[in-house]
Amino acid sequence: MRNFVFHNPTKIIFGKNTIPGIGAETAALARKVLLVYGSGSIKANGIHRAVTASLAAAGVSWVEHGGVRSNPVLSHVHEGISLAVREKVDAVLAVGGGSVIDAAKAICAGAPADCDVWQFLRGKKGIRAALPLLCVLTLAASGSEMNGGMVITNEATRQKFGTHSGLLYPRVSILDPEATYSVPPDYSAWGAVDAISHVLEFYFTARESDVEVQNRLMEGLIAAIMAACDRVLADPRDYQGRAELMWGATLALNGLTGAGLGMVGFPMHMIEHSLSALYDVPHGAGLAVVVPGWLRWHAQQEPAKVARLGRMVFGLDEGALPVTATATIDHLRRWFAAGGCPTSLSQLGIGAADIPAIADNALGLARVWRLKEYSKERIVEILQHCQ
Ligand code: NZQ
Ligand code: ZN
């Protein structure tokens, strides 16, 4: 294990009928909030009514900033920042999935800033202040409800960049699994792929190899998220399945899995964000294509850890490491496909001729994330494994 500091300040309120508590939690932090949400699912499933009734009962006033798109864009964040400043809100309340929470984080960081919030995302400036953020999570996927990360697309430059700050952790996040009953099968599966990918990024890029506790934690989390996703796809109103998937996705990117690993990278995400930036591919769907391709490339250099994943999580052991590694990747890819996910660039309507431009786009984020070993040639090679 390498030295580490694990400090996660987010208060999680988990379980059935927890959403009515959001008013009191907000009143403890603010008198007036910016209520940020997406394209309307919370109005259709009753969560908007429950949240606003709770805010009103707690004497908290709110201004609404709806319309956050999946793969949230900078122009809409700018509108939210102007609204937050004009209305002098003293906190932001995000009600939605990762896109809504990330847009809300960008507004929290942008409202007090003396520069464009995009400067933070391109790694040119550090975040010095942020409005307090509260969340009501409605989709199990990104882990944004319990971390300091945010990912925003600049439509003008066609770049989707992410950054992290200790100031962006939500103060409070309410996770009611029943809020996810209305998530359709595709986003349920894509959310599970996203959460599993968060674990795999650390599992395979960890500098420290003597980390048995962390390896077993990550292997167990992957297995449990897969099992929970299978339950939810079989029965969308399986409360325990939704609960396991929700908490598993939160644990997958709240800092716990990365403890003691030393430096880790996010190369699969670095590449996937270009698919979302250039083609508006849903994040989890893009990962279902990129992860198997990256693993095939990675297994050529280091088959042992890929084979370990297969042995520990899928019970595979085909003898020689490269053979087990290949069987592991095929098993994971079949599970993605069984959940209805695309598993090739061609299924996304992306052809081999597009690969150089995707690689050029991904290089921008590779530089911001200091993934110096990812040259254009390497990214092209990985994308060729994704066709
Ligand atoms: O627009 P709304 O009404 O919110 O509808 C959404 C959207 O259409 C819908 N949805 C959400 N909850 C629902 C629901 N539909 C019915 N019932 C519900 N309860 O689902 C669609 C997708 O929502 P979105 O928020 O885009 O999905 P997700 O949670 O997967 O978030 C994806 C975003 O998270 C970012 C990704 O880049 C992407 O932009 N990520 C954020 C990270 C972080 N902050 O740590 C890390 C991740 O790796 C990821 O990059
Ligand atoms: Zn992700």
Tab-separated table of C-alpha atoms and ligand atoms in Angstrom:
chain	number	residue	atom	x	y	z
A	1	MET	CA	0.000	0.000	0.000
A	2	ARG	CA	1.242	3.556	-0.766
A	3	ASN	CA	0.570	6.484	1.608
A	4	PHE	CA	-2.834	8.077	1.168
A	5	VAL	CA	-5.356	10.466	2.692
A	6	PHE	CA	-8.979	9.408	2.454
A	7	HIS	CA	-11.358	12.270	3.241
A	8	ASN	CA	-14.849	12.267	1.829
A	9	PRO	CA	-16.978	15.102	3.294
A	10	THR	CA	-20.282	14.191	1.639
A	11	LYS	CA	-23.117	13.226	3.994
A	12	ILE	CA	-25.122	10.404	2.378
A	13	ILE	CA	-28.762	9.883	3.331
A	14	PHE	CA	-29.704	6.527	1.806
A	15	GLY	CA	-32.958	4.645	1.497
A	16	LYS	CA	-36.719	4.664	1.063
A	17	ASN	CA	-38.654	7.917	1.552
A	18	THR	CA	-35.534	9.995	2.180
A	19	ILE	CA	-36.289	12.689	-0.423
A	20	PRO	CA	-38.685	14.632	1.875
A	21	GLY	CA	-35.640	15.328	4.060
A	22	ILE	CA	-34.047	17.551	1.418
A	23	GLY	CA	-35.837	20.704	2.642
A	24	ALA	CA	-34.396	20.543	6.152
A	25	GLU	CA	-30.927	19.644	4.842
A	26	THR	CA	-31.045	22.625	2.467
A	27	ALA	CA	-32.430	25.038	5.076
A	28	ALA	CA	-29.393	24.245	7.248
A	29	LEU	CA	-27.172	25.635	4.458
A	30	ALA	CA	-29.206	28.176	2.502
A	31	ARG	CA	-32.239	30.457	2.294
A	32	LYS	CA	-32.420	30.464	-1.507
A	33	VAL	CA	-31.190	27.809	-3.933
A	34	LEU	CA	-30.779	27.280	-7.648
A	35	LEU	CA	-32.698	24.086	-8.438
A	36	VAL	CA	-30.883	22.356	-11.333
A	37	TYR	CA	-32.435	19.469	-13.239
A	38	GLY	CA	-32.543	17.811	-16.664
A	39	SER	CA	-34.979	17.509	-19.511
A	40	GLY	CA	-38.011	16.584	-17.463
A	41	SER	CA	-37.803	13.068	-15.995
A	42	ILE	CA	-38.210	14.475	-12.478
A	43	LYS	CA	-41.490	16.141	-13.467
A	44	ALA	CA	-42.750	12.880	-14.981
A	45	ASN	CA	-41.826	10.713	-11.993
A	46	GLY	CA	-43.004	13.033	-9.221
A	47	ILE	CA	-39.577	13.832	-7.763
A	48	HIS	CA	-39.821	17.518	-8.695
A	49	ARG	CA	-43.061	17.792	-6.712
A	50	ALA	CA	-41.592	15.982	-3.696
A	51	VAL	CA	-38.444	18.117	-3.676
A	52	THR	CA	-40.182	21.488	-4.084
A	53	ALA	CA	-42.814	20.617	-1.461
A	54	SER	CA	-40.009	19.820	0.965
A	55	LEU	CA	-38.155	23.061	0.159
A	56	ALA	CA	-41.351	25.102	0.659
A	57	ALA	CA	-42.129	23.375	3.968
A	58	ALA	CA	-38.611	24.213	5.168
A	59	GLY	CA	-38.993	27.864	4.146
A	60	VAL	CA	-36.369	27.650	1.397
A	61	SER	CA	-37.048	29.601	-1.808
A	62	TRP	CA	-35.728	28.427	-5.167
A	63	VAL	CA	-35.089	29.511	-8.740
A	64	GLU	CA	-35.204	26.801	-11.404
A	65	HIS	CA	-32.542	26.013	-14.002
A	66	GLY	CA	-33.903	23.022	-15.889
A	67	GLY	CA	-32.871	21.653	-19.277
A	68	VAL	CA	-29.473	20.099	-18.455
A	69	ARG	CA	-28.690	17.746	-21.342
A	70	SER	CA	-27.104	14.335	-20.946
A	71	ASN	CA	-23.387	15.093	-21.597
A	72	PRO	CA	-23.888	18.603	-20.157
A	73	VAL	CA	-22.712	21.572	-22.204
A	74	LEU	CA	-20.803	24.725	-21.293
A	75	SER	CA	-23.312	27.188	-22.791
A	76	HIS	CA	-26.073	25.901	-20.489
A	77	VAL	CA	-23.680	26.037	-17.528
A	78	HIS	CA	-22.946	29.694	-18.378
A	79	GLU	CA	-26.700	30.431	-18.296
A	80	GLY	CA	-26.926	28.754	-14.894
A	81	ILE	CA	-24.012	30.783	-13.551
A	82	SER	CA	-25.611	34.071	-14.704
A	83	LEU	CA	-28.918	33.048	-13.095
A	84	ALA	CA	-27.244	32.042	-9.813
A	85	VAL	CA	-25.386	35.376	-9.623
A	86	ARG	CA	-28.406	37.479	-10.656
A	87	GLU	CA	-30.696	35.767	-8.159
A	88	LYS	CA	-28.016	35.780	-5.415
A	89	VAL	CA	-28.637	32.145	-4.494
A	90	ASP	CA	-26.581	30.815	-1.602
A	91	ALA	CA	-26.514	27.153	-2.628
A	92	VAL	CA	-27.264	24.850	-5.569
A	93	LEU	CA	-29.537	21.814	-5.439
A	94	ALA	CA	-29.019	19.198	-8.187
A	95	VAL	CA	-31.849	16.730	-8.805
A	96	GLY	CA	-30.911	14.183	-11.442
A	97	GLY	CA	-28.092	11.982	-12.658
A	98	GLY	CA	-24.428	12.676	-13.278
A	99	SER	CA	-25.054	15.242	-15.999
A	100	VAL	CA	-27.258	17.345	-13.726
A	101	ILE	CA	-24.891	17.041	-10.771
A	102	ASP	CA	-21.847	17.922	-12.900
A	103	ALA	CA	-23.601	20.939	-14.423
A	104	ALA	CA	-24.543	22.025	-10.896
A	105	LYS	CA	-20.903	21.632	-9.768
A	106	ALA	CA	-19.758	23.803	-12.664
A	107	ILE	CA	-22.306	26.449	-11.641
A	108	CYS	CA	-21.128	26.225	-8.003
A	109	ALA	CA	-17.545	26.815	-9.152
A	110	GLY	CA	-18.380	29.411	-11.796
A	111	ALA	CA	-20.683	31.671	-9.760
A	112	PRO	CA	-17.958	33.067	-7.412
A	113	ALA	CA	-15.163	32.857	-10.015
A	114	ASP	CA	-13.393	35.786	-11.707
A	115	CYS	CA	-12.711	33.652	-14.812
A	116	ASP	CA	-14.667	31.457	-17.207
A	117	VAL	CA	-15.439	28.094	-15.591
A	118	TRP	CA	-13.917	26.428	-18.686
A	119	GLN	CA	-10.490	27.540	-17.397
A	120	PHE	CA	-10.975	25.117	-14.496
A	121	LEU	CA	-11.973	22.264	-16.805
A	122	ARG	CA	-8.974	22.761	-19.091
A	123	GLY	CA	-6.676	22.710	-16.084
A	124	LYS	CA	-5.521	26.326	-16.506
A	125	LYS	CA	-6.864	27.596	-13.149
A	126	GLY	CA	-7.603	26.101	-9.741
A	127	ILE	CA	-11.025	26.441	-8.117
A	128	ARG	CA	-10.728	28.787	-5.110
A	129	ALA	CA	-14.360	28.992	-3.983
A	130	ALA	CA	-17.658	27.245	-4.699
A	131	LEU	CA	-21.264	27.568	-3.646
A	132	PRO	CA	-22.462	24.713	-1.419
A	133	LEU	CA	-24.033	21.837	-3.366
A	134	LEU	CA	-26.770	19.408	-2.341
A	135	CYS	CA	-27.977	16.498	-4.484
A	136	VAL	CA	-30.950	14.233	-4.910
A	137	LEU	CA	-29.672	11.391	-7.087
A	138	THR	CA	-32.033	9.861	-9.651
A	139	LEU	CA	-29.698	7.588	-11.677
A	140	ALA	CA	-27.028	5.130	-10.468
A	141	ALA	CA	-23.935	5.630	-12.610
A	142	SER	CA	-21.394	8.453	-12.350
A	143	GLY	CA	-20.636	8.575	-8.616
A	144	SER	CA	-20.741	12.380	-8.882
A	145	GLU	CA	-23.065	12.441	-5.853
A	146	MET	CA	-20.097	11.583	-3.613
A	147	ASN	CA	-16.991	12.982	-5.314
A	148	GLY	CA	-15.357	16.243	-6.363
A	149	GLY	CA	-15.343	15.525	-10.096
A	150	MET	CA	-17.218	17.209	-12.916
A	151	VAL	CA	-17.246	16.678	-16.685
A	152	ILE	CA	-18.514	19.335	-19.127
A	153	THR	CA	-18.563	19.555	-22.933
A	154	ASN	CA	-17.455	22.749	-24.658
A	155	GLU	CA	-19.592	22.662	-27.799
A	156	ALA	CA	-17.489	25.336	-29.510
A	157	THR	CA	-14.240	23.373	-29.245
A	158	ARG	CA	-15.971	19.968	-29.240
A	159	GLN	CA	-13.994	19.012	-26.120
A	160	LYS	CA	-15.413	17.104	-23.142
A	161	PHE	CA	-13.086	17.721	-20.223
A	162	GLY	CA	-13.229	16.780	-16.537
A	163	THR	CA	-11.619	18.169	-13.422
A	164	HIS	CA	-11.689	17.548	-9.668
A	165	SER	CA	-11.745	19.828	-6.630
A	166	GLY	CA	-12.235	19.232	-2.901
A	167	LEU	CA	-14.612	22.214	-3.027
A	168	LEU	CA	-17.015	20.393	-5.358
A	169	TYR	CA	-18.009	17.512	-3.076
A	170	PRO	CA	-21.741	17.729	-2.381
A	171	ARG	CA	-22.398	18.658	1.278
A	172	VAL	CA	-25.350	16.267	1.317
A	173	SER	CA	-26.623	13.697	-1.208
A	174	ILE	CA	-29.916	11.894	-0.845
A	175	LEU	CA	-29.964	8.459	-2.478
A	176	ASP	CA	-33.422	6.941	-2.600
A	177	PRO	CA	-33.329	3.768	-4.757
A	178	GLU	CA	-37.033	4.207	-5.525
A	179	ALA	CA	-36.097	7.394	-7.399
A	180	THR	CA	-34.408	5.142	-9.989
A	181	TYR	CA	-37.425	2.897	-10.673
A	182	SER	CA	-38.218	5.016	-13.724
A	183	VAL	CA	-34.717	4.748	-15.237
A	184	PRO	CA	-35.114	2.916	-18.564
A	185	PRO	CA	-33.211	-0.345	-19.224
A	186	ASP	CA	-30.601	1.287	-21.473
A	187	TYR	CA	-29.522	3.895	-18.913
A	188	SER	CA	-29.725	1.283	-16.146
A	189	ALA	CA	-27.226	-0.890	-18.051
A	190	TRP	CA	-25.058	2.042	-19.182
A	191	GLY	CA	-24.942	3.248	-15.567
A	192	ALA	CA	-23.653	-0.150	-14.429
A	193	VAL	CA	-21.036	-0.132	-17.195
A	194	ASP	CA	-19.919	3.333	-16.089
A	195	ALA	CA	-19.600	2.259	-12.456
A	196	ILE	CA	-17.717	-0.943	-13.369
A	197	SER	CA	-15.423	1.121	-15.621
A	198	HIS	CA	-14.591	3.468	-12.742
A	199	VAL	CA	-13.365	0.469	-10.774
A	200	LEU	CA	-11.482	-1.029	-13.737
A	201	GLU	CA	-9.627	2.241	-14.394
A	202	PHE	CA	-8.023	2.086	-10.943
A	203	TYR	CA	-7.746	-1.735	-10.919
A	204	PHE	CA	-5.568	-1.720	-14.042
A	205	THR	CA	-3.602	1.532	-13.725
A	206	ALA	CA	-2.583	1.284	-10.043
A	207	ARG	CA	1.177	1.863	-9.605
A	208	GLU	CA	1.268	-0.266	-6.441
A	209	SER	CA	0.723	-4.005	-7.005
A	210	ASP	CA	0.825	-5.167	-3.347
A	211	VAL	CA	-2.740	-4.048	-2.541
A	212	GLU	CA	-4.725	-7.196	-1.839
A	213	VAL	CA	-7.372	-5.433	0.269
A	214	GLN	CA	-8.030	-2.939	-2.536
A	215	ASN	CA	-7.980	-5.599	-5.265
A	216	ARG	CA	-10.545	-7.696	-3.409
A	217	LEU	CA	-12.639	-4.602	-2.641
A	218	MET	CA	-12.666	-3.722	-6.352
A	219	GLU	CA	-13.306	-7.290	-7.502
A	220	GLY	CA	-16.195	-7.615	-5.068
A	221	LEU	CA	-17.656	-4.290	-6.154
A	222	ILE	CA	-17.528	-5.283	-9.834
A	223	ALA	CA	-19.234	-8.607	-9.143
A	224	ALA	CA	-21.931	-6.988	-6.965
A	225	ILE	CA	-22.665	-4.201	-9.480
A	226	MET	CA	-23.036	-6.769	-12.267
A	227	ALA	CA	-25.375	-8.892	-10.149
A	228	ALA	CA	-27.422	-5.829	-9.163
A	229	CYS	CA	-27.704	-4.732	-12.783
A	230	ASP	CA	-28.936	-8.190	-13.803
A	231	ARG	CA	-31.628	-7.938	-11.091
A	232	VAL	CA	-32.721	-4.476	-12.195
A	233	LEU	CA	-32.907	-5.411	-15.882
A	234	ALA	CA	-35.045	-8.412	-14.891
A	235	ASP	CA	-37.309	-6.291	-12.658
A	236	PRO	CA	-36.996	-2.466	-12.775
A	237	ARG	CA	-38.905	-2.197	-9.477
A	238	ASP	CA	-36.659	-4.627	-7.565
A	239	TYR	CA	-35.939	-2.335	-4.608
A	240	GLN	CA	-32.911	-4.238	-3.286
A	241	GLY	CA	-31.478	-4.540	-6.787
A	242	ARG	CA	-31.876	-0.776	-7.317
A	243	ALA	CA	-30.384	-0.165	-3.840
A	244	GLU	CA	-27.343	-2.351	-4.514
A	245	LEU	CA	-26.779	-0.754	-7.920
A	246	MET	CA	-27.118	2.759	-6.494
A	247	TRP	CA	-24.737	2.252	-3.582
A	248	GLY	CA	-22.313	0.217	-5.710
A	249	ALA	CA	-22.083	3.027	-8.276
A	250	THR	CA	-21.480	5.577	-5.518
A	251	LEU	CA	-18.723	3.465	-3.929
A	252	ALA	CA	-17.125	2.933	-7.341
A	253	LEU	CA	-15.920	6.558	-7.563
A	254	ASN	CA	-15.914	8.106	-4.076
A	255	GLY	CA	-12.191	7.686	-3.485
A	256	LEU	CA	-12.330	4.433	-1.500
A	257	THR	CA	-11.214	2.119	-4.313
A	258	GLY	CA	-8.203	4.296	-5.107
A	259	ALA	CA	-6.772	4.321	-1.567
A	260	GLY	CA	-3.177	3.128	-1.366
A	261	LEU	CA	-2.796	2.445	-5.095
A	262	GLY	CA	-0.433	5.341	-5.707
A	263	MET	CA	-0.914	7.266	-8.961
A	264	VAL	CA	-3.828	5.986	-11.067
A	265	GLY	CA	-5.070	6.999	-14.511
A	266	PHE	CA	-8.425	7.239	-16.300
A	267	PRO	CA	-7.373	6.303	-19.866
A	268	MET	CA	-10.588	4.529	-20.882
A	269	HIS	CA	-12.544	7.635	-19.860
A	270	MET	CA	-10.054	9.892	-21.652
A	271	ILE	CA	-10.896	8.084	-24.888
A	272	GLU	CA	-14.643	7.683	-24.228
A	273	HIS	CA	-15.105	11.404	-23.538
A	274	SER	CA	-14.141	12.041	-27.164
A	275	LEU	CA	-16.929	9.756	-28.374
A	276	SER	CA	-19.370	11.743	-26.239
A	277	ALA	CA	-17.908	15.106	-27.306
A	278	LEU	CA	-17.870	14.327	-31.031
A	279	TYR	CA	-20.931	12.075	-31.399
A	280	ASP	CA	-22.962	12.777	-28.214
A	281	VAL	CA	-22.701	9.085	-27.294
A	282	PRO	CA	-24.150	8.391	-23.831
A	283	HIS	CA	-21.179	8.000	-21.485
A	284	GLY	CA	-21.865	4.428	-20.349
A	285	ALA	CA	-22.604	3.273	-23.893
A	286	GLY	CA	-19.286	4.715	-25.050
A	287	LEU	CA	-17.485	2.877	-22.271
A	288	ALA	CA	-19.100	-0.432	-23.266
A	289	VAL	CA	-17.237	0.018	-26.567
A	290	VAL	CA	-13.946	1.443	-25.268
A	291	VAL	CA	-13.375	-0.799	-22.224
A	292	PRO	CA	-13.104	-4.132	-24.099
A	293	GLY	CA	-10.876	-2.497	-26.729
A	294	TRP	CA	-8.579	-0.946	-24.136
A	295	LEU	CA	-8.416	-4.285	-22.279
A	296	ARG	CA	-7.432	-6.113	-25.468
A	297	TRP	CA	-4.632	-3.606	-25.989
A	298	HIS	CA	-3.607	-3.738	-22.302
A	299	ALA	CA	-3.646	-7.573	-22.168
A	300	GLN	CA	-0.980	-7.618	-24.864
A	301	GLN	CA	1.434	-5.966	-22.417
A	302	GLU	CA	0.094	-7.188	-19.051
A	303	PRO	CA	-2.159	-10.261	-19.328
A	304	ALA	CA	-1.694	-11.256	-15.664
A	305	LYS	CA	-4.007	-8.652	-14.077
A	306	VAL	CA	-6.670	-9.150	-16.759
A	307	ALA	CA	-6.482	-12.898	-16.114
A	308	ARG	CA	-6.754	-12.219	-12.375
A	309	LEU	CA	-9.998	-10.283	-12.964
A	310	GLY	CA	-11.354	-13.264	-14.886
A	311	ARG	CA	-10.306	-15.747	-12.223
A	312	MET	CA	-11.500	-13.730	-9.198
A	313	VAL	CA	-14.732	-12.293	-10.622
A	314	PHE	CA	-15.838	-14.676	-13.376
A	315	GLY	CA	-14.248	-17.933	-12.166
A	316	LEU	CA	-12.326	-18.312	-15.426
A	317	ASP	CA	-9.024	-20.168	-15.664
A	318	GLU	CA	-7.953	-21.279	-19.123
A	319	GLY	CA	-4.375	-22.126	-18.164
A	320	ALA	CA	-2.039	-19.778	-20.007
A	321	LEU	CA	-2.416	-16.129	-18.888
A	322	PRO	CA	-3.018	-14.676	-22.384
A	323	VAL	CA	-5.751	-17.261	-23.002
A	324	THR	CA	-7.483	-16.486	-19.695
A	325	ALA	CA	-7.118	-12.753	-20.340
A	326	THR	CA	-8.820	-13.100	-23.728
A	327	ALA	CA	-11.602	-15.205	-22.199
A	328	THR	CA	-12.065	-12.540	-19.499
A	329	ILE	CA	-12.439	-9.726	-22.011
A	330	ASP	CA	-14.869	-11.775	-24.085
A	331	HIS	CA	-16.901	-12.572	-20.946
A	332	LEU	CA	-17.147	-8.891	-19.990
A	333	ARG	CA	-18.001	-7.870	-23.526
A	334	ARG	CA	-20.758	-10.536	-23.714
A	335	TRP	CA	-22.202	-9.235	-20.434
A	336	PHE	CA	-22.241	-5.669	-21.828
A	337	ALA	CA	-23.985	-6.937	-24.976
A	338	ALA	CA	-26.498	-8.992	-22.962
A	339	GLY	CA	-27.480	-5.754	-21.188
A	340	GLY	CA	-28.247	-4.195	-24.563
A	341	CYS	CA	-25.046	-2.118	-24.755
A	342	PRO	CA	-23.181	-1.448	-27.993
A	343	THR	CA	-19.746	-3.107	-27.948
A	344	SER	CA	-18.156	-1.799	-31.130
A	345	LEU	CA	-17.567	1.564	-32.813
A	346	SER	CA	-19.471	0.285	-35.846
A	347	GLN	CA	-22.547	-0.261	-33.659
A	348	LEU	CA	-22.271	3.434	-32.770
A	349	GLY	CA	-22.164	4.228	-36.485
A	350	ILE	CA	-18.488	5.220	-36.219
A	351	GLY	CA	-16.159	3.934	-38.945
A	352	ALA	CA	-12.412	3.260	-39.134
A	353	ALA	CA	-11.966	6.491	-41.108
A	354	ASP	CA	-13.126	8.469	-38.023
A	355	ILE	CA	-10.460	7.008	-35.724
A	356	PRO	CA	-7.641	9.539	-36.374
A	357	ALA	CA	-9.939	12.497	-35.610
A	358	ILE	CA	-11.183	10.808	-32.424
A	359	ALA	CA	-7.576	10.232	-31.370
A	360	ASP	CA	-6.681	13.878	-32.051
A	361	ASN	CA	-9.625	14.956	-29.869
A	362	ALA	CA	-8.665	12.547	-27.074
A	363	LEU	CA	-5.090	13.864	-27.046
A	364	GLY	CA	-6.429	17.171	-25.714
A	365	LEU	CA	-7.806	15.510	-22.593
A	366	ALA	CA	-4.743	13.238	-22.317
A	367	ARG	CA	-2.671	16.421	-21.947
A	368	VAL	CA	-5.023	17.962	-19.341
A	369	TRP	CA	-5.002	14.684	-17.380
A	370	ARG	CA	-1.202	14.332	-17.867
A	371	LEU	CA	-1.560	10.900	-19.496
A	372	LYS	CA	1.707	11.587	-21.313
A	373	GLU	CA	2.226	7.956	-22.337
A	374	TYR	CA	-0.918	8.140	-24.510
A	375	SER	CA	0.403	9.205	-27.903
A	376	LYS	CA	-1.869	9.531	-30.931
A	377	GLU	CA	-0.478	6.229	-32.243
A	378	ARG	CA	-1.363	4.440	-28.991
A	379	ILE	CA	-4.907	5.881	-28.947
A	380	VAL	CA	-5.393	4.900	-32.614
A	381	GLU	CA	-4.215	1.358	-31.806
A	382	ILE	CA	-6.669	1.106	-28.895
A	383	LEU	CA	-9.550	2.458	-30.986
A	384	GLN	CA	-8.756	-0.100	-33.692
A	385	HIS	CA	-9.385	-2.758	-31.021
A	386	CYS	CA	-12.838	-1.158	-30.493
A	387	GLN	CA	-14.107	-1.460	-34.070
B	1	NZQ	O1	-32.614	14.822	-18.487
B	1	NZQ	P1	-33.188	14.063	-17.356
B	1	NZQ	O2	-34.625	14.323	-17.092
B	1	NZQ	O3	-32.347	14.112	-16.112
B	1	NZQ	O4	-33.185	12.510	-17.878
B	1	NZQ	C1	-32.029	11.732	-17.762
B	1	NZQ	C2	-31.230	11.626	-19.037
B	1	NZQ	O5	-32.084	11.668	-20.158
B	1	NZQ	C3	-32.455	10.309	-17.538
B	1	NZQ	N1	-32.781	10.041	-16.136
B	1	NZQ	C4	-32.057	10.359	-15.034
B	1	NZQ	N2	-32.696	9.909	-13.930
B	1	NZQ	C5	-33.862	9.333	-14.357
B	1	NZQ	C6	-33.921	9.421	-15.758
B	1	NZQ	N3	-34.954	8.953	-16.485
B	1	NZQ	C7	-35.965	8.376	-15.795
B	1	NZQ	N4	-35.966	8.235	-14.440
B	1	NZQ	C8	-34.941	8.701	-13.690
B	1	NZQ	N5	-34.947	8.533	-12.358
B	1	NZQ	O6	-31.327	9.542	-17.906
B	1	NZQ	C9	-30.623	10.237	-18.943
B	1	NZQ	C10	-29.150	10.234	-18.612
B	1	NZQ	O7	-28.943	11.039	-17.470
B	1	NZQ	P2	-27.419	11.465	-17.151
B	1	NZQ	O8	-27.422	12.326	-15.935
B	1	NZQ	O9	-26.788	12.005	-18.396
B	1	NZQ	O10	-26.733	10.060	-16.885
B	1	NZQ	P3	-25.516	9.683	-15.926
B	1	NZQ	O11	-25.936	9.700	-14.534
B	1	NZQ	O12	-24.911	8.451	-16.494
B	1	NZQ	O13	-24.459	10.893	-16.102
B	1	NZQ	C11	-23.616	10.922	-17.238
B	1	NZQ	C12	-22.693	12.098	-17.088
B	1	NZQ	O14	-21.844	11.870	-15.942
B	1	NZQ	C13	-20.511	12.210	-16.315
B	1	NZQ	C14	-20.436	11.741	-17.753
B	1	NZQ	O15	-19.337	12.299	-18.434
B	1	NZQ	C15	-21.758	12.230	-18.294
B	1	NZQ	O16	-21.662	13.572	-18.714
B	1	NZQ	N6	-19.557	11.599	-15.367
B	1	NZQ	C16	-19.301	12.240	-14.208
B	1	NZQ	C17	-18.332	11.775	-13.330
B	1	NZQ	C18	-18.074	12.471	-12.059
B	1	NZQ	N7	-18.588	13.644	-11.847
B	1	NZQ	O17	-17.362	11.929	-11.212
B	1	NZQ	C19	-17.532	10.593	-13.607
B	1	NZQ	C20	-18.090	9.746	-14.695
B	1	NZQ	O18	-17.041	8.959	-15.240
B	1	NZQ	C21	-18.736	10.490	-15.808
B	1	NZQ	O19	-17.732	10.988	-16.663
B	2	ZN	ZN	-17.613	7.355	-16.018
